[in-house]
Coordinates of C-alpha atoms in Angstrom, one line a residue:
X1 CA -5.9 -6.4 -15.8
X2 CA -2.8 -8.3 -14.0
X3 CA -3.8 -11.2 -11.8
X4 CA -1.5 -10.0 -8.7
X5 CA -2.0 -6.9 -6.8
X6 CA 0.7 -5.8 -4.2
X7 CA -0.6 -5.2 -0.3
X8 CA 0.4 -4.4 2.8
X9 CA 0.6 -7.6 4.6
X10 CA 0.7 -7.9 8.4
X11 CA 3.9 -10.3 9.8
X12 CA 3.6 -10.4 13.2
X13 CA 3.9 -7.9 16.2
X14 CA 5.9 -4.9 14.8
X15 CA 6.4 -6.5 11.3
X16 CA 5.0 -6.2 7.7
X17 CA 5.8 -6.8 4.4
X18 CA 4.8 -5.7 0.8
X19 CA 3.8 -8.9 -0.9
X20 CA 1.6 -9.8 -4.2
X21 CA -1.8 -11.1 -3.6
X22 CA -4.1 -12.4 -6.5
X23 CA -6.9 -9.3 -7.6
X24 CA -10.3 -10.6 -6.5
X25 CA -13.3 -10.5 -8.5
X26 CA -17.2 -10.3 -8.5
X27 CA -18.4 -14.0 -8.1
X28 CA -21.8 -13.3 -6.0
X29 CA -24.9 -11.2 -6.6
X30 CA -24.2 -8.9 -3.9
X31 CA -20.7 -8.4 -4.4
X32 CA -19.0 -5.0 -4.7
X33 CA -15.4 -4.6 -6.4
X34 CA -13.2 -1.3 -5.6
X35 CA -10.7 0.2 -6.4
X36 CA -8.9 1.4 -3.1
X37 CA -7.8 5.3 -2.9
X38 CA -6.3 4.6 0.5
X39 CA -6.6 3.7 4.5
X40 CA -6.7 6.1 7.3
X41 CA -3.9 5.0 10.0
X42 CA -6.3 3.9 13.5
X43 CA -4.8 4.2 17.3
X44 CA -5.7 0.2 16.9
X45 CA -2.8 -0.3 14.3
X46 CA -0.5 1.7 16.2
X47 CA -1.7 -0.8 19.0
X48 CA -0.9 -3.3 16.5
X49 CA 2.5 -2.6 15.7
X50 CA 3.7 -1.3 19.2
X51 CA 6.1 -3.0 21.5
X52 CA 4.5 -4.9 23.5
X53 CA 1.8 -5.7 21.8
X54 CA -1.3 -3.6 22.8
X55 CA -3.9 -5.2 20.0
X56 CA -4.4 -8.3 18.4
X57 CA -4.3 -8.7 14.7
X58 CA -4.0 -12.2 12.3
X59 CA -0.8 -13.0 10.8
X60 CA -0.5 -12.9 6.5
X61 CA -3.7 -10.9 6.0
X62 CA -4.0 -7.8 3.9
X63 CA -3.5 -5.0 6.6
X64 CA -5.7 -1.6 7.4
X65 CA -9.5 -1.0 8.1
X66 CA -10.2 2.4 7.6
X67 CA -10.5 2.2 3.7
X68 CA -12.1 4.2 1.1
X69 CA -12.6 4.3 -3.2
X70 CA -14.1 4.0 -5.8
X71 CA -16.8 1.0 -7.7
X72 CA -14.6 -0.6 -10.0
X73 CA -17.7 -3.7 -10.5
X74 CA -20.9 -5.0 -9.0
X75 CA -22.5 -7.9 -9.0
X76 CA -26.1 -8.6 -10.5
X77 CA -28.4 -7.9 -7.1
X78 CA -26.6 -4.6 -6.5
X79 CA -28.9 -1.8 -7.6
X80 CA -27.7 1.4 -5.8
X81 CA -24.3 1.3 -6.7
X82 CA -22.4 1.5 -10.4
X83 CA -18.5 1.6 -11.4
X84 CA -17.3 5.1 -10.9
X85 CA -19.4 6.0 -7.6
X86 CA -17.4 7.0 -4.7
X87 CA -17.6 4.9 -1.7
X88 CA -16.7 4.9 1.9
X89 CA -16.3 1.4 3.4
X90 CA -17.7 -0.5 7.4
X91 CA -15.3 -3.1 7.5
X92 CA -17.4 -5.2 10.1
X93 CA -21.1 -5.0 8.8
X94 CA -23.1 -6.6 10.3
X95 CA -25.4 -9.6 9.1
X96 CA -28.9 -8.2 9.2
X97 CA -30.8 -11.0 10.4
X98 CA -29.2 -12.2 14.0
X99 CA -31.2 -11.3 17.1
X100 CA -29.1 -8.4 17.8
X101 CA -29.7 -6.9 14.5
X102 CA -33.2 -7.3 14.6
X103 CA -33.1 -5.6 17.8
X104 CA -31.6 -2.7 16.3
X105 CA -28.6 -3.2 17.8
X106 CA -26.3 -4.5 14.5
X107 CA -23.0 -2.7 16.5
X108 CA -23.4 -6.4 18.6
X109 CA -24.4 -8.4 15.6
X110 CA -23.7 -11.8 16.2
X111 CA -21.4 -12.8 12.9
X112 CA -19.1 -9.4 14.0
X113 CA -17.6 -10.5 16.8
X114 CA -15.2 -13.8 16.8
X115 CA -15.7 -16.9 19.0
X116 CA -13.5 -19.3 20.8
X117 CA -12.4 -21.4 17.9
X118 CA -10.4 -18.4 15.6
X119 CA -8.1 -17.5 18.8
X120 CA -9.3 -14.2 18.7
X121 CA -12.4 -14.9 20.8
X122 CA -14.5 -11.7 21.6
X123 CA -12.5 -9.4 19.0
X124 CA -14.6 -7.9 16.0
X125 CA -14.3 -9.6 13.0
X126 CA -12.7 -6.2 11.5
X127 CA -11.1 -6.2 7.8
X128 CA -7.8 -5.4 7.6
X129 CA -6.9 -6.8 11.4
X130 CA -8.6 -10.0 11.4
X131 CA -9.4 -10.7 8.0
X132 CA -7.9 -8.8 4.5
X133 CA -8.3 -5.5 4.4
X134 CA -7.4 -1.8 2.4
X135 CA -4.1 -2.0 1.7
X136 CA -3.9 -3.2 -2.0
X137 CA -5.0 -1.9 -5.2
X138 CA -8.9 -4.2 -5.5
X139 CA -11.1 -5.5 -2.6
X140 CA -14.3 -7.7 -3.1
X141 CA -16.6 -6.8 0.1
X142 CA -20.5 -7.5 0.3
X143 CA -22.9 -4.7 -0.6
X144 CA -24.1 -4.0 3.2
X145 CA -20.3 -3.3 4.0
X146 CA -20.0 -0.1 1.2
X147 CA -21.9 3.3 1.3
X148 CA -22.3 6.1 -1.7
X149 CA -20.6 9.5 -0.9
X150 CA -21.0 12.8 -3.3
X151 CA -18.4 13.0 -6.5
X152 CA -16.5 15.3 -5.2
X153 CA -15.8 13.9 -1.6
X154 CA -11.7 14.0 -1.3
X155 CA -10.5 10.6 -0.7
X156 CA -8.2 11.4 1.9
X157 CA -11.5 12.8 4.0
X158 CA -13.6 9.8 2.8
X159 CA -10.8 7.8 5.2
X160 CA -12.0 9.2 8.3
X161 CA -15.5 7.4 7.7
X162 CA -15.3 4.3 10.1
X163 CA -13.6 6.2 13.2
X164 CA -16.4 9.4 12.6
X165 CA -19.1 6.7 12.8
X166 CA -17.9 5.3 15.8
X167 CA -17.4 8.5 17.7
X168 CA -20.7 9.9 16.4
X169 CA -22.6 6.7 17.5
X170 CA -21.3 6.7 20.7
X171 CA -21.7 10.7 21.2
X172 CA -25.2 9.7 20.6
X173 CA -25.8 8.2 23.7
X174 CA -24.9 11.2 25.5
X175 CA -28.0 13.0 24.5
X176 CA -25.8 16.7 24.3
X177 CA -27.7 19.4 24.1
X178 CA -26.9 22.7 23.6
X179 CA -25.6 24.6 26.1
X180 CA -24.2 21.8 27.9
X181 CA -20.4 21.6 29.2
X182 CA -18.1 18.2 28.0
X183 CA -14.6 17.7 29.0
X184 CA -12.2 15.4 26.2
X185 CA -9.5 12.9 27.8
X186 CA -7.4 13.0 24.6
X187 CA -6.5 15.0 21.5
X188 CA -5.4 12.4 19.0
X189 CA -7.6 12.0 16.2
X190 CA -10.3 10.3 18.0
X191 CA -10.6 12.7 20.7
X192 CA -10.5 15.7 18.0
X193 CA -13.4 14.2 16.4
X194 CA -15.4 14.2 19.3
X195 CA -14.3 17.6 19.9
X196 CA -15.5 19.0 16.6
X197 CA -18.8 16.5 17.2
X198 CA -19.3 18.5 20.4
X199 CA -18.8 21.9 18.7
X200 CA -21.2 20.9 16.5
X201 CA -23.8 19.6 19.0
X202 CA -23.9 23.2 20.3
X203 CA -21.4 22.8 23.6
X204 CA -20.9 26.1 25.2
X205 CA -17.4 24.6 26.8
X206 CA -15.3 22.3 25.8
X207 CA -12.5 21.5 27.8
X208 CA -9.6 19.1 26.2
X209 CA -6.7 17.6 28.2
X210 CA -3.8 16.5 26.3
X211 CA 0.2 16.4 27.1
X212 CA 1.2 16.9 23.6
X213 CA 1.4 20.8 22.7
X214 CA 1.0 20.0 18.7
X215 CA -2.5 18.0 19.5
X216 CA -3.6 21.4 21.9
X217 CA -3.4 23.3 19.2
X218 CA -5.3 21.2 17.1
X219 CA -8.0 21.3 19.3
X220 CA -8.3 24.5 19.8
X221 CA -8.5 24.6 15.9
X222 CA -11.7 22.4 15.9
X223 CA -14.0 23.6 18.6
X224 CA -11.8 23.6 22.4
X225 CA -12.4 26.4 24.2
X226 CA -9.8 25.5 26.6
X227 CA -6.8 23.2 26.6
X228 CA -5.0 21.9 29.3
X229 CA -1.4 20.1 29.7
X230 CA -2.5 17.1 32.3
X231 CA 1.3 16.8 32.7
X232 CA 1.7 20.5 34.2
X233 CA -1.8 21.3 35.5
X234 CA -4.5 20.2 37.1
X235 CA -6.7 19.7 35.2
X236 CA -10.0 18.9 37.9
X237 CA -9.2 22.4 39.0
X238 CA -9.6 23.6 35.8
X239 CA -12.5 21.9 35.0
X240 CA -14.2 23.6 38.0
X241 CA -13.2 27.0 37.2
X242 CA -15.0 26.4 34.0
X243 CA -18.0 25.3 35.1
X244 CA -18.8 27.0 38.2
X245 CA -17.6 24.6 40.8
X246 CA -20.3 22.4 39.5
X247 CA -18.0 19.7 36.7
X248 CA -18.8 19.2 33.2
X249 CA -22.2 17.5 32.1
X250 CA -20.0 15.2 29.6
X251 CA -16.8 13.6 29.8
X252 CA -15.2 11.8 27.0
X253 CA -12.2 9.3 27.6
X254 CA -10.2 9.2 24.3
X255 CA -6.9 7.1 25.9
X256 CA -7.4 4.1 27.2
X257 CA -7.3 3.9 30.8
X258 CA -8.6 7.3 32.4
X259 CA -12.0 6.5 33.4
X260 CA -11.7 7.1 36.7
X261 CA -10.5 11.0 35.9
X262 CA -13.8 11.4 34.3
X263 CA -15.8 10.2 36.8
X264 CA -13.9 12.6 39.0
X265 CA -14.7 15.6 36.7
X266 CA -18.5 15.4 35.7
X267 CA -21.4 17.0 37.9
X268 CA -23.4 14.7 39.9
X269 CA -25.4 12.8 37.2
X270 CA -22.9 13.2 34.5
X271 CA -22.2 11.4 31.9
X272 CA -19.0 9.7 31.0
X273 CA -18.4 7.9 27.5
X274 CA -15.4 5.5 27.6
X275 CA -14.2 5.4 24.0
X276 CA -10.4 4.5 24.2
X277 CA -9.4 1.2 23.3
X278 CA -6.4 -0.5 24.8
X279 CA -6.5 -4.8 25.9
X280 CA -4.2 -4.2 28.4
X281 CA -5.6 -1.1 30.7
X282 CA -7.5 -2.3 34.1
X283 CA -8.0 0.7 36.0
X284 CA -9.1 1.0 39.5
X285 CA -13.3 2.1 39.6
X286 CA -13.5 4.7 42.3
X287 CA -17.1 3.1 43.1
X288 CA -18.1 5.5 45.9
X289 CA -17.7 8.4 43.9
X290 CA -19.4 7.1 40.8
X291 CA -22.6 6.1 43.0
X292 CA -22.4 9.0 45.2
X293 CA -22.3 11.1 42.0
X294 CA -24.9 8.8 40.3
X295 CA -22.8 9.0 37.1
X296 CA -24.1 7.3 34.1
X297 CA -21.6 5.6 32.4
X298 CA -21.4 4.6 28.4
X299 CA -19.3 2.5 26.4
X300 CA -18.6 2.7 22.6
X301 CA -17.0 0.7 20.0
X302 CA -18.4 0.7 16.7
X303 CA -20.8 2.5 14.4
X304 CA -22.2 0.9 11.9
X305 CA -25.8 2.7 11.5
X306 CA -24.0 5.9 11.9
X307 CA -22.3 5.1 8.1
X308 CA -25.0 6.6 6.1
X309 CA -24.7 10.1 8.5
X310 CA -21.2 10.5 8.4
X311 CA -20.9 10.1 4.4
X312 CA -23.4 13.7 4.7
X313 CA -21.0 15.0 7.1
X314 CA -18.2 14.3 4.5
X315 CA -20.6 15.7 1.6
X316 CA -21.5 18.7 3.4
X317 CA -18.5 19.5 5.4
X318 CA -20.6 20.3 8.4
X319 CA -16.8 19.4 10.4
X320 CA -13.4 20.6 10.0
X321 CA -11.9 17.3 9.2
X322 CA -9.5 18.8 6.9
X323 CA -8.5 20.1 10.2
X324 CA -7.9 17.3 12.0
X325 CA -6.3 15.3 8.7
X326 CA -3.0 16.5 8.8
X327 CA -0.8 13.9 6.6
X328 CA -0.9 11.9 3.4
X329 CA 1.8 10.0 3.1
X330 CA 2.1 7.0 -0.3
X331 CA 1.7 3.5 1.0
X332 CA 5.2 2.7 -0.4
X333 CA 6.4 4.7 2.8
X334 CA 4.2 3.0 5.2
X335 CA 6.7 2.5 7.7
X336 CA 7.0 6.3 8.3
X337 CA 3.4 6.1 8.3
X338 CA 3.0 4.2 11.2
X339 CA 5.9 5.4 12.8
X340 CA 5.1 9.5 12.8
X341 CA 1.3 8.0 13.8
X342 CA 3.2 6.7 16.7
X343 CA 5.3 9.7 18.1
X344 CA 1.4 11.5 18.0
X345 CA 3.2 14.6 16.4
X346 CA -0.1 14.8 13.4
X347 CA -3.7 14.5 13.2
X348 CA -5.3 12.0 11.5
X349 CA -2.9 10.4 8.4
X350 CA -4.1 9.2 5.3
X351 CA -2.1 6.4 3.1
X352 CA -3.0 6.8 -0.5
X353 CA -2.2 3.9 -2.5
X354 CA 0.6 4.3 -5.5
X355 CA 1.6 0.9 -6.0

């Protein structure tokens, strides 16, 4: 095997390049070689790469997060895993042993999130934006970071693991039941997961509000039963024709900054999740309605005990991800990559690796 690899290697805001990097290899008892199939595109590196800035990410490292292949190595203390086996990848785990973890709460683990000293203080400690990541040929990662799917999960599916864990932790919280009524803020690929996840969680109506007439259509395709254009209609009106003047019993922010909308649009005691991620957003609270309302409000970032599930959801195909995956497209054309991720004419995208 050569000693080089090429990767995808972050440069700066807007800027990367393809560059060799040496192959790593096993050298600890828990360690877990693999050979990459490819990395989902997130919102984050569109973040990332967007003018300005919306996301921080660390200069020179091996670029993407959302990675997925196949056990090339293990080392000796690794029992559940042999070469060949399919694998989908949590590019934060967490450490186990912290006070967080041992509170069953390993999504705040202690060693995931960065401190003052790395510049990056507070951000997750994520593969592929603050340390190397999937876009190269071999990674090295820890055994607690890599989880066994079926042999015949398709690669470009086994991508969407780490944003499915997230969005099916934080749906969690919610405590759906069915029956229940949700409105989605949102039909990129995040906000079509949750819409699927809320199909599947036995929603009698879900309501998605998104500008982009390509991403309606796609969530009508996995579980909407009504989309609206927030650019041409209104959508509060909507959402109380739909629910008999009484607001939804869930609403899911999939943007960035349109939390108060949701607190606007649930029943009193509603739930709103605020799942869309961008540094820059400060919206305006509208604090008498939320405590008038009583609205319980939920946050979510990552998913890390969620892993396990989601690689039986990919097994199983109890969602239509192949739905909501609607490109693969070679990482020696990652530019176009990012940049049709960008104009948020696709799904979800899948870079496959061919170098």
């Amino acid at each position: 095997m050569a000693d080089t690899q090429k990767a995808i290697i972050y440069k700066g805001p807007g800027e990367f390049a393809y560059e060799d990097r040496p192959v790593p290899e096993v050298e600890h008892g828990d360690d877990v070689k693999i050979k990459v199939y490819g990395c989902a595109v997130c919102g984050t590196d569109v973040n990332i790469f967007a003018t300005p800035q919306k996301h921080p990410c660390k200069k020179d490292i091996i670029f993407g997060h959302e990675f997925c292949g196949e056990v090339a190595a293990v080392g000796a203390q690794v029992t559940n895993l042999e070469p060949g086996d399919k694998v989908i990848i949590d590019p934060h785990g967490p450490c186990g042993h912290c006070d967080n973890c041992l509170a069953g709460l390993p999504e705040a683990c202690d060693a995931v999130f960065l401190g003052p000293d790395s510049g990056f203080d507070g951000q997750a400690l994520t593969m592929g934006v603050f340390a190397d990541g999937g876009l190269t040929n071999y990674v090295v990662l820890p055994q607690k970071c890599v989880y066994k799917v079926g042999a015949d999960a398709k690669p470009e599916l086994m991508g969407m693991a780490e944003p499915l864990a997230g969005c099916g932790y934080a749906l969690e919280k919610l405590n759906v039941h069915v029956g229940d009524t949700a409105c989605v803020l949102g039909a990129g690929p995040i906000g079509l997961m949750f819409t699927a996840l809320l199909k599947a969680s036995g929603c009698r109506k879900i309501i998605v509000s998104e500008p982009i007439e390509y991403r309606r259509k796609k969530a009508l395709e996995v579980g909407a039963t009504c989309v609206v254009n927030p650019e041409q209609e209104d959508v509060g009106k909507i959402v109380l024709e739909e629910t008999e003047n009484l607001g939804v019993d869930h609403c899911i922010e999939a943007v960035g900054g349109l939390i108060p909308d949701c607190i606007a649009y649930v029943r009193p005691r509603g739930k709103v999740l605020q799942y869309g991620h961008d540094e820059l957003i400060r919206p305006e609270i509208p604090v008498g309605t939320l405590l008038k309302k009583e609205v319980e409000i939920h946050g979510g970032f990552l998913g890390k005990y969620y892993m396990r599930k989601v690689g039986q959801i990919i097994e199983d195909g109890v969602l239509p991800l192949e739905k909501i995956l609607t490109h693969v497209i070679p990482a020696s054309r990652y530019k176009e990559a990012i940049e049709l991720a960008s104009s948020y004419q696709c799904g979800k995208i899948f870079v496959s690796i061919d170098f």
